[in-house]
mmCIF file of C-alpha atoms and ligand atoms in Angstrom:
data_model
loop_
_atom_site.group_PDB
_atom_site.id
_atom_site.type_symbol
_atom_site.label_atom_id
_atom_site.label_comp_id
_atom_site.label_asym_id
_atom_site.label_seq_id
_atom_site.Cartn_x
_atom_site.Cartn_y
_atom_site.Cartn_z
ATOM 1 C CA MET V 1362 0.000 0.000 0.000
ATOM 2 C CA GLN V 1363 3.013 2.279 -0.345
ATOM 3 C CA ALA V 1364 4.919 3.731 -3.299
ATOM 4 C CA ALA V 1365 7.176 6.658 -4.111
ATOM 5 C CA ALA V 1366 7.748 8.399 -7.423
ATOM 6 C CA ARG V 1367 9.817 11.146 -9.003
ATOM 7 C CA ALA V 1368 8.528 13.372 -11.797
ATOM 8 C CA HIS V 1369 10.208 16.289 -13.509
ATOM 9 C CA ALA V 1370 8.781 19.728 -14.216
ATOM 10 C CA ASN V 1371 8.008 20.715 -17.772
ATOM 11 C CA ILE V 1372 7.889 23.968 -19.689
ATOM 12 C CA ALA V 1373 5.345 24.412 -22.452
ATOM 13 C CA LEU V 1374 6.622 25.522 -25.855
ATOM 14 C CA ILE V 1375 3.067 25.645 -27.223
ATOM 15 C CA LYS V 1376 1.043 26.798 -24.235
ATOM 16 C CA TYR V 1377 -2.080 25.497 -22.553
ATOM 17 C CA TRP V 1378 -4.239 28.358 -21.260
ATOM 18 C CA GLY V 1379 -7.951 27.580 -21.010
ATOM 19 C CA LYS V 1380 -10.233 24.706 -20.057
ATOM 20 C CA ARG V 1381 -13.225 23.373 -21.935
ATOM 21 C CA ASP V 1382 -14.502 21.524 -18.847
ATOM 22 C CA SER V 1383 -13.466 22.316 -15.314
ATOM 23 C CA ALA V 1384 -14.951 19.229 -13.620
ATOM 24 C CA LEU V 1385 -12.777 16.812 -15.647
ATOM 25 C CA ASN V 1386 -10.116 19.486 -16.194
ATOM 26 C CA LEU V 1387 -10.225 19.138 -19.978
ATOM 27 C CA PRO V 1388 -8.032 21.574 -21.915
ATOM 28 C CA ALA V 1389 -9.489 23.840 -24.599
ATOM 29 C CA THR V 1390 -6.411 23.138 -26.736
ATOM 30 C CA GLY V 1391 -3.487 20.751 -26.948
ATOM 31 C CA SER V 1392 -0.002 21.827 -25.879
ATOM 32 C CA ILE V 1393 3.643 20.790 -26.385
ATOM 33 C CA SER V 1394 6.350 20.882 -23.721
ATOM 34 C CA VAL V 1395 9.868 19.870 -22.799
ATOM 35 C CA THR V 1396 10.556 18.033 -19.546
ATOM 36 C CA LEU V 1397 13.330 19.440 -17.339
ATOM 37 C CA GLU V 1398 15.926 17.206 -15.796
ATOM 38 C CA ALA V 1399 16.999 19.680 -13.076
ATOM 39 C CA LEU V 1400 13.576 20.370 -11.519
ATOM 40 C CA HIS V 1401 11.727 17.514 -9.894
ATOM 41 C CA SER V 1402 9.187 16.503 -7.273
ATOM 42 C CA GLU V 1403 9.462 13.391 -5.126
ATOM 43 C CA THR V 1404 6.321 12.029 -3.526
ATOM 44 C CA ARG V 1405 5.580 9.085 -1.260
ATOM 45 C CA VAL V 1406 2.058 7.787 -0.683
ATOM 46 C CA ARG V 1407 1.076 5.215 1.942
ATOM 47 C CA PHE V 1408 -2.548 4.148 2.345
ATOM 48 C CA ASP V 1409 -3.164 3.359 5.991
ATOM 49 C CA PRO V 1410 -6.317 1.781 7.497
ATOM 50 C CA ASN V 1411 -5.633 3.528 10.829
ATOM 51 C CA LEU V 1412 -5.879 7.068 9.435
ATOM 52 C CA VAL V 1413 -9.184 8.963 9.715
ATOM 53 C CA THR V 1414 -8.059 11.857 7.508
ATOM 54 C CA ASP V 1415 -5.323 12.231 4.921
ATOM 55 C CA ALA V 1416 -2.032 13.269 6.526
ATOM 56 C CA ILE V 1417 -0.308 15.436 3.930
ATOM 57 C CA MET V 1418 3.102 16.944 4.404
ATOM 58 C CA LEU V 1419 4.186 19.148 1.500
ATOM 59 C CA GLU V 1420 7.713 20.052 2.501
ATOM 60 C CA SER V 1421 8.127 22.660 -0.239
ATOM 61 C CA GLY V 1422 4.666 24.195 0.217
ATOM 62 C CA GLY V 1423 1.528 23.665 -1.831
ATOM 63 C CA ASP V 1424 -2.180 23.048 -1.340
ATOM 64 C CA ALA V 1425 -2.882 19.989 0.855
ATOM 65 C CA GLU V 1426 -6.632 20.237 0.233
ATOM 66 C CA ARG V 1427 -6.048 19.894 -3.507
ATOM 67 C CA VAL V 1428 -3.870 16.825 -2.904
ATOM 68 C CA SER V 1429 -6.629 15.295 -0.781
ATOM 69 C CA ARG V 1430 -9.206 15.900 -3.535
ATOM 70 C CA PHE V 1431 -6.858 14.195 -5.986
ATOM 71 C CA LEU V 1432 -6.551 11.204 -3.640
ATOM 72 C CA ASP V 1433 -10.376 10.981 -3.708
ATOM 73 C CA LEU V 1434 -10.116 10.306 -7.459
ATOM 74 C CA VAL V 1435 -7.560 7.564 -6.845
ATOM 75 C CA ARG V 1436 -9.710 6.037 -4.077
ATOM 76 C CA ALA V 1437 -12.740 6.080 -6.393
ATOM 77 C CA LEU V 1438 -10.729 4.300 -9.125
ATOM 78 C CA ALA V 1439 -9.450 1.714 -6.655
ATOM 79 C CA GLY V 1440 -12.860 1.278 -4.984
ATOM 80 C CA MET V 1441 -11.534 1.944 -1.506
ATOM 81 C CA GLU V 1442 -11.924 4.476 1.276
ATOM 82 C CA MET V 1443 -8.566 4.306 3.019
ATOM 83 C CA ARG V 1444 -6.887 7.614 3.898
ATOM 84 C CA ALA V 1445 -3.281 8.214 3.009
ATOM 85 C CA ASP V 1446 -0.084 9.555 4.455
ATOM 86 C CA VAL V 1447 1.572 11.696 1.760
ATOM 87 C CA ARG V 1448 4.970 13.311 1.805
ATOM 88 C CA SER V 1449 6.309 15.412 -1.017
ATOM 89 C CA ARG V 1450 9.169 17.753 -1.762
ATOM 90 C CA ASN V 1451 10.473 19.760 -4.711
ATOM 91 C CA ASN V 1452 14.076 20.646 -5.393
ATOM 92 C CA PHE V 1453 12.933 24.126 -6.579
ATOM 93 C CA PRO V 1454 10.496 26.906 -5.483
ATOM 94 C CA THR V 1455 6.811 25.955 -5.398
ATOM 95 C CA GLY V 1456 3.978 27.944 -7.003
ATOM 96 C CA ALA V 1457 6.070 30.589 -8.724
ATOM 97 C CA GLY V 1458 5.637 29.751 -12.389
ATOM 98 C CA LEU V 1459 8.241 26.983 -12.325
ATOM 99 C CA ALA V 1460 5.680 24.255 -13.001
ATOM 100 C CA SER V 1461 5.619 22.763 -9.509
ATOM 101 C CA SER V 1462 2.021 21.602 -9.972
ATOM 102 C CA ALA V 1463 3.102 19.690 -13.083
ATOM 103 C CA SER V 1464 5.861 17.667 -11.451
ATOM 104 C CA GLY V 1465 3.935 17.447 -8.175
ATOM 105 C CA PHE V 1466 0.724 15.963 -9.568
ATOM 106 C CA ALA V 1467 2.595 13.693 -11.991
ATOM 107 C CA ALA V 1468 4.608 12.219 -9.106
ATOM 108 C CA LEU V 1469 1.447 11.976 -6.992
ATOM 109 C CA ALA V 1470 -0.534 10.254 -9.753
ATOM 110 C CA LEU V 1471 2.174 7.633 -10.218
ATOM 111 C CA ALA V 1472 2.849 7.010 -6.516
ATOM 112 C CA ALA V 1473 -0.798 7.058 -5.408
ATOM 113 C CA SER V 1474 -2.076 4.790 -8.173
ATOM 114 C CA ARG V 1475 0.710 2.281 -7.526
ATOM 115 C CA ALA V 1476 0.120 2.417 -3.755
ATOM 116 C CA ALA V 1477 -3.597 1.849 -4.345
ATOM 117 C CA GLY V 1478 -2.855 -1.183 -6.530
ATOM 118 C CA ILE V 1479 -4.297 0.352 -9.697
ATOM 119 C CA GLU V 1480 -2.938 -1.147 -12.934
ATOM 120 C CA ALA V 1481 -2.780 1.919 -15.178
ATOM 121 C CA SER V 1482 -1.223 2.361 -18.618
ATOM 122 C CA PRO V 1483 0.974 5.439 -19.190
ATOM 123 C CA SER V 1484 -1.922 7.130 -21.029
ATOM 124 C CA GLU V 1485 -4.288 6.397 -18.150
ATOM 125 C CA LEU V 1486 -1.772 7.769 -15.654
ATOM 126 C CA SER V 1487 -1.350 10.894 -17.757
ATOM 127 C CA ALA V 1488 -5.131 11.423 -17.941
ATOM 128 C CA LEU V 1489 -5.308 10.922 -14.176
ATOM 129 C CA ALA V 1490 -2.500 13.443 -13.550
ATOM 130 C CA ARG V 1491 -4.407 15.915 -15.787
ATOM 131 C CA GLN V 1492 -7.183 15.970 -13.192
ATOM 132 C CA GLY V 1493 -4.694 17.292 -10.648
ATOM 133 C CA SER V 1494 -3.194 19.911 -12.962
ATOM 134 C CA GLY V 1495 -3.444 20.198 -16.736
ATOM 135 C CA SER V 1496 0.291 20.530 -17.269
ATOM 136 C CA ALA V 1497 0.944 17.495 -15.005
ATOM 137 C CA ALA V 1498 -0.325 15.186 -17.746
ATOM 138 C CA ARG V 1499 2.821 16.104 -19.713
ATOM 139 C CA SER V 1500 5.251 15.403 -16.849
ATOM 140 C CA LEU V 1501 4.666 11.631 -17.041
ATOM 141 C CA TYR V 1502 6.987 11.665 -20.073
ATOM 142 C CA GLY V 1503 10.506 12.892 -20.685
ATOM 143 C CA GLY V 1504 11.901 14.838 -23.640
ATOM 144 C CA PHE V 1505 9.404 16.531 -25.986
ATOM 145 C CA VAL V 1506 5.790 15.814 -25.091
ATOM 146 C CA GLU V 1507 2.430 16.641 -26.641
ATOM 147 C CA MET V 1508 -0.738 16.957 -24.594
ATOM 148 C CA GLN V 1509 -3.710 15.947 -26.708
ATOM 149 C CA ARG V 1510 -6.860 18.002 -26.301
ATOM 150 C CA GLY V 1511 -8.996 14.886 -26.781
ATOM 151 C CA ARG V 1512 -12.565 14.617 -28.053
ATOM 152 C CA ASP V 1513 -14.295 12.563 -25.362
ATOM 153 C CA ASP V 1514 -16.050 15.160 -23.202
ATOM 154 C CA ARG V 1515 -17.863 12.492 -21.179
ATOM 155 C CA THR V 1516 -14.847 10.653 -19.705
ATOM 156 C CA GLY V 1517 -11.842 12.731 -20.784
ATOM 157 C CA ALA V 1518 -9.977 9.465 -21.359
ATOM 158 C CA ASP V 1519 -8.339 10.713 -24.566
ATOM 159 C CA ALA V 1520 -7.115 13.997 -22.995
ATOM 160 C CA HIS V 1521 -3.652 12.698 -22.154
ATOM 161 C CA ALA V 1522 -0.068 13.326 -23.195
ATOM 162 C CA VAL V 1523 1.994 11.383 -25.737
ATOM 163 C CA PRO V 1524 5.789 11.401 -26.091
ATOM 164 C CA LEU V 1525 7.178 13.044 -29.260
ATOM 165 C CA LEU V 1526 10.966 12.623 -28.799
ATOM 166 C CA ALA V 1527 12.955 11.248 -25.878
ATOM 167 C CA ALA V 1528 15.502 13.602 -24.302
ATOM 168 C CA HIS V 1529 18.470 11.808 -25.896
ATOM 169 C CA GLU V 1530 16.930 12.063 -29.374
ATOM 170 C CA TRP V 1531 17.430 15.828 -29.370
ATOM 171 C CA PRO V 1532 19.456 16.946 -26.358
ATOM 172 C CA LEU V 1533 18.867 20.646 -25.670
ATOM 173 C CA ALA V 1534 19.178 22.861 -22.614
ATOM 174 C CA VAL V 1535 16.736 25.133 -20.848
ATOM 175 C CA VAL V 1536 18.214 28.025 -18.881
ATOM 176 C CA VAL V 1537 15.859 29.281 -16.176
ATOM 177 C CA ALA V 1538 16.249 32.900 -15.012
ATOM 178 C CA ILE V 1539 14.653 33.103 -11.568
ATOM 179 C CA ILE V 1540 13.320 36.600 -10.963
ATOM 180 C CA ASP V 1541 10.911 36.196 -8.064
ATOM 181 C CA THR V 1542 10.191 33.032 -6.106
ATOM 182 C CA GLY V 1543 7.130 34.385 -4.274
ATOM 183 C CA THR V 1544 3.825 32.595 -4.889
ATOM 184 C CA LYS V 1545 1.937 34.027 -7.843
ATOM 185 C CA SER V 1546 -1.015 36.307 -7.094
ATOM 186 C CA VAL V 1547 -3.518 34.613 -9.426
ATOM 187 C CA GLY V 1548 -3.210 30.845 -9.832
ATOM 188 C CA SER V 1549 -3.497 29.308 -13.290
ATOM 189 C CA THR V 1550 -7.032 27.934 -12.822
ATOM 190 C CA ASP V 1551 -8.447 31.323 -11.767
ATOM 191 C CA GLY V 1552 -6.374 33.056 -14.415
ATOM 192 C CA MET V 1553 -7.681 30.753 -17.151
ATOM 193 C CA THR V 1554 -11.291 31.181 -16.016
ATOM 194 C CA ARG V 1555 -10.959 34.952 -16.002
ATOM 195 C CA THR V 1556 -9.283 34.988 -19.410
ATOM 196 C CA ALA V 1557 -11.928 32.764 -21.041
ATOM 197 C CA ALA V 1558 -14.763 34.785 -19.496
ATOM 198 C CA THR V 1559 -13.496 38.291 -20.218
ATOM 199 C CA SER V 1560 -10.673 38.444 -22.783
ATOM 200 C CA PRO V 1561 -11.784 39.335 -26.319
ATOM 201 C CA PHE V 1562 -8.667 37.508 -27.552
ATOM 202 C CA HIS V 1563 -9.556 34.135 -26.001
ATOM 203 C CA ASP V 1564 -11.475 32.780 -29.024
ATOM 204 C CA ALA V 1565 -8.624 33.707 -31.385
ATOM 205 C CA TRP V 1566 -6.188 31.990 -29.006
ATOM 206 C CA VAL V 1567 -8.163 28.736 -29.139
ATOM 207 C CA ALA V 1568 -8.723 28.993 -32.909
ATOM 208 C CA GLY V 1569 -4.986 29.284 -33.596
ATOM 209 C CA ALA V 1570 -3.874 26.352 -31.471
ATOM 210 C CA ASP V 1571 -4.092 23.500 -34.007
ATOM 211 C CA ALA V 1572 -1.931 25.357 -36.538
ATOM 212 C CA ASP V 1573 0.661 26.183 -33.862
ATOM 213 C CA LEU V 1574 0.739 22.560 -32.692
ATOM 214 C CA ALA V 1575 1.135 21.209 -36.234
ATOM 215 C CA ALA V 1576 3.970 23.643 -37.002
ATOM 216 C CA MET V 1577 5.737 22.772 -33.749
ATOM 217 C CA ARG V 1578 5.423 19.006 -34.362
ATOM 218 C CA THR V 1579 7.123 19.496 -37.736
ATOM 219 C CA ALA V 1580 9.867 21.722 -36.306
ATOM 220 C CA ILE V 1581 10.614 19.184 -33.555
ATOM 221 C CA ARG V 1582 10.645 16.307 -36.044
ATOM 222 C CA ASP V 1583 13.122 18.290 -38.185
ATOM 223 C CA ARG V 1584 15.257 19.206 -35.121
ATOM 224 C CA ASN V 1585 14.994 22.816 -36.306
ATOM 225 C CA LEU V 1586 15.882 24.878 -33.211
ATOM 226 C CA GLU V 1587 15.362 28.256 -34.888
ATOM 227 C CA ARG V 1588 11.832 27.279 -35.956
ATOM 228 C CA VAL V 1589 11.029 25.690 -32.583
ATOM 229 C CA GLY V 1590 12.238 28.891 -30.941
ATOM 230 C CA GLU V 1591 10.169 31.226 -33.117
ATOM 231 C CA LEU V 1592 7.034 29.171 -32.514
ATOM 232 C CA THR V 1593 7.787 29.016 -28.770
ATOM 233 C CA GLU V 1594 8.104 32.781 -28.438
ATOM 234 C CA HIS V 1595 4.998 33.299 -30.572
ATOM 235 C CA SER V 1596 2.855 30.967 -28.446
ATOM 236 C CA CYS V 1597 4.146 32.557 -25.239
ATOM 237 C CA LEU V 1598 3.514 36.141 -26.311
ATOM 238 C CA LYS V 1599 0.093 35.226 -27.707
ATOM 239 C CA MET V 1600 -0.875 33.569 -24.413
ATOM 240 C CA HIS V 1601 0.226 36.629 -22.445
ATOM 241 C CA ALA V 1602 -1.676 38.856 -24.894
ATOM 242 C CA THR V 1603 -4.880 36.939 -24.108
ATOM 243 C CA MET V 1604 -4.162 37.369 -20.392
ATOM 244 C CA LEU V 1605 -3.520 41.103 -20.810
ATOM 245 C CA GLY V 1606 -6.907 41.362 -22.506
ATOM 246 C CA ALA V 1607 -8.760 39.900 -19.495
ATOM 247 C CA GLN V 1608 -10.675 42.139 -17.074
ATOM 248 C CA PRO V 1609 -8.891 42.952 -14.900
ATOM 249 C CA GLY V 1610 -5.785 42.218 -16.961
ATOM 250 C CA LEU V 1611 -3.371 39.537 -15.792
ATOM 251 C CA ILE V 1612 0.226 40.712 -15.728
ATOM 252 C CA TYR V 1613 2.623 38.016 -14.548
ATOM 253 C CA TRP V 1614 5.716 39.864 -15.721
ATOM 254 C CA GLN V 1615 8.054 42.036 -13.720
ATOM 255 C CA PRO V 1616 10.487 44.570 -15.201
ATOM 256 C CA ALA V 1617 13.290 42.001 -15.085
ATOM 257 C CA THR V 1618 11.120 39.598 -17.089
ATOM 258 C CA LEU V 1619 11.126 41.941 -20.053
ATOM 259 C CA ALA V 1620 14.820 42.769 -19.560
ATOM 260 C CA ALA V 1621 15.665 39.048 -19.677
ATOM 261 C CA TRP V 1622 13.486 38.625 -22.766
ATOM 262 C CA GLN V 1623 15.375 41.452 -24.485
ATOM 263 C CA THR V 1624 18.706 39.893 -23.489
ATOM 264 C CA LEU V 1625 17.741 36.764 -25.452
ATOM 265 C CA ALA V 1626 16.926 38.903 -28.497
ATOM 266 C CA ASP V 1627 20.352 40.558 -28.137
ATOM 267 C CA LEU V 1628 22.049 37.138 -27.966
ATOM 268 C CA ARG V 1629 20.273 36.114 -31.148
ATOM 269 C CA ALA V 1630 21.407 39.296 -32.860
ATOM 270 C CA ASP V 1631 24.936 38.141 -31.984
ATOM 271 C CA GLY V 1632 24.268 34.764 -33.600
ATOM 272 C CA LEU V 1633 23.468 32.681 -30.521
ATOM 273 C CA ALA V 1634 20.213 30.712 -30.790
ATOM 274 C CA ALA V 1635 18.322 31.171 -27.496
ATOM 275 C CA TYR V 1636 14.540 31.542 -27.315
ATOM 276 C CA GLY V 1637 12.414 32.536 -24.353
ATOM 277 C CA THR V 1638 9.169 31.486 -22.797
ATOM 278 C CA ILE V 1639 7.247 32.702 -19.732
ATOM 279 C CA ASP V 1640 4.456 30.974 -17.818
ATOM 280 C CA ALA V 1641 2.057 32.310 -15.177
ATOM 281 C CA GLY V 1642 4.885 33.915 -13.234
ATOM 282 C CA PRO V 1643 7.833 36.269 -13.839
ATOM 283 C CA GLN V 1644 10.521 33.650 -14.600
ATOM 284 C CA VAL V 1645 12.056 33.506 -18.090
ATOM 285 C CA LYS V 1646 13.075 30.132 -19.469
ATOM 286 C CA ALA V 1647 15.369 30.011 -22.486
ATOM 287 C CA LEU V 1648 15.686 27.077 -24.873
ATOM 288 C CA CYS V 1649 19.129 26.677 -26.460
ATOM 289 C CA ARG V 1650 21.803 24.200 -27.518
ATOM 290 C CA ILE V 1651 23.696 22.574 -24.640
ATOM 291 C CA ALA V 1652 26.970 24.040 -25.944
ATOM 292 C CA ASP V 1653 25.481 27.553 -25.628
ATOM 293 C CA ALA V 1654 23.941 27.139 -22.168
ATOM 294 C CA ASP V 1655 26.869 28.664 -20.265
ATOM 295 C CA ALA V 1656 26.875 31.770 -22.468
ATOM 296 C CA VAL V 1657 23.095 32.154 -22.057
ATOM 297 C CA THR V 1658 23.473 31.717 -18.291
ATOM 298 C CA ALA V 1659 26.188 34.371 -18.103
ATOM 299 C CA ALA V 1660 24.076 36.844 -20.099
ATOM 300 C CA LEU V 1661 20.920 36.263 -18.026
ATOM 301 C CA ALA V 1662 22.819 36.437 -14.725
ATOM 302 C CA GLN V 1663 23.808 40.011 -15.569
ATOM 303 C CA VAL V 1664 20.235 41.204 -15.993
ATOM 304 C CA PRO V 1665 19.266 43.435 -13.036
ATOM 305 C CA GLY V 1666 16.530 41.690 -11.041
ATOM 306 C CA VAL V 1667 17.560 38.150 -12.035
ATOM 307 C CA ARG V 1668 18.321 36.451 -8.720
ATOM 308 C CA ASP V 1669 19.468 33.070 -9.837
ATOM 309 C CA VAL V 1670 20.002 31.159 -13.068
ATOM 310 C CA ARG V 1671 19.746 27.412 -13.450
ATOM 311 C CA ILE V 1672 20.641 25.216 -16.389
ATOM 312 C CA SER V 1673 18.633 22.102 -17.082
ATOM 313 C CA HIS V 1674 19.017 19.442 -19.702
ATOM 314 C CA LEU V 1675 15.893 17.689 -20.925
ATOM 315 C CA GLY V 1676 14.644 15.146 -18.426
ATOM 316 C CA PRO V 1677 13.337 11.581 -18.284
ATOM 317 C CA ASP V 1678 9.930 9.968 -17.801
ATOM 318 C CA ALA V 1679 8.389 9.954 -14.342
ATOM 319 C CA SER V 1680 9.428 6.823 -12.453
ATOM 320 C CA LEU V 1681 8.898 4.845 -9.299
ATOM 321 C CA ILE V 1682 11.751 5.288 -6.804
ATOM 322 C CA ALA V 1683 12.826 3.951 -3.424
ATOM 323 C CA ASP V 1684 11.240 5.833 -0.500
ATOM 324 C CA PRO V 1685 13.369 9.021 -0.143
ATOM 325 C CA TRP V 1686 12.309 9.339 3.539
ATOM 326 C CA ALA V 1687 13.077 5.765 4.559
HETATM 327 O O1 LIG D 2322 -1.261 23.004 -15.208
HETATM 328 P P1 LIG D 2322 -1.724 24.347 -14.803
HETATM 329 O O2 LIG D 2322 -3.185 24.368 -14.501
HETATM 330 O O3 LIG D 2322 -0.903 24.945 -13.705
HETATM 331 O O4 LIG D 2322 -1.547 25.364 -16.070
HETATM 332 C C1 LIG D 2322 -0.315 25.591 -16.707
HETATM 333 C C2 LIG D 2322 -0.363 26.870 -17.464
HETATM 334 C C3 LIG D 2322 0.937 27.345 -18.066
HETATM 335 O O5 LIG D 2322 2.043 26.909 -17.312
HETATM 336 C C4 LIG D 2322 0.944 28.871 -18.087
HETATM 337 C C5 LIG D 2322 1.088 26.890 -19.518
HETATM 338 C C6 LIG D 2322 1.439 25.432 -19.724
HETATM 339 O O6 LIG D 2322 1.032 24.883 -20.746
HETATM 340 O O7 LIG D 2322 2.136 24.844 -18.883
#
């Protein structure tokens, strides 16, 4: 009745921003991401007949109530009532636009389903993780990953991720410029709801997604970094444009965010291929060749307001691990 798992964070190149169903957490569009080796969550789940409530210890912060609601899904699948003892930690800041919900719910989905004795395929695990956090569905896989929007609105079974390329098939680096590690003011679920309800740009955002996804699939297949980078920056800026159009507007950027973004444009003008993306937080993540990662790091570290810079290679699939707290 016990299992532990590790899952890595991911950064979307083609963004997910909007739900078509909030009960099943079905995305309005597909998305494409890269999984990050350097950022991970480790989670242990033990179902225990002696517990009367879930005992949840999130060492790096996070929402215990949301974890408990996710465990209810796992209990329903397993046909049992037992409460669980959960322990989890991240090796990076939680809730600050560094995709902690993605790695966290992917690790939880894998550990909890195994602890509950559920035999789940990778696609089923990914669809389960989606119900914790949309981006978590992608963190079951390493390398380049596509989240499929799916068509089945009744069960959501086809809204799961699929692997596109393993990390070793196209080794790249992501350089993360950490600007502010405080928890974001508007979480992604509330931000998405507000954007869909009030932004005049939301419909255009959804309408453009299939073309962006198709172009990105081709660019990844061709290992064309320049094209992947252009499409990444386009999807990011278009997502933030839809957020800016909400009422009230959602601004996740800080001055250093824009300064870091400009630094990447300057690097490109000097012939170095580095392309940025920004999620629902101020951090800037840059995609580049591994050989260029040190130069990108040095440039970003000099931007006023950038507190820390981390390099990550592309990471592996989520996996079961020995209990880190044993
Ligand atoms: O998985 P959520 O509900 O935290 O939403 C993730 C939203 C973005 O990070 C902004 C974009 C994405 O596709 O990861």
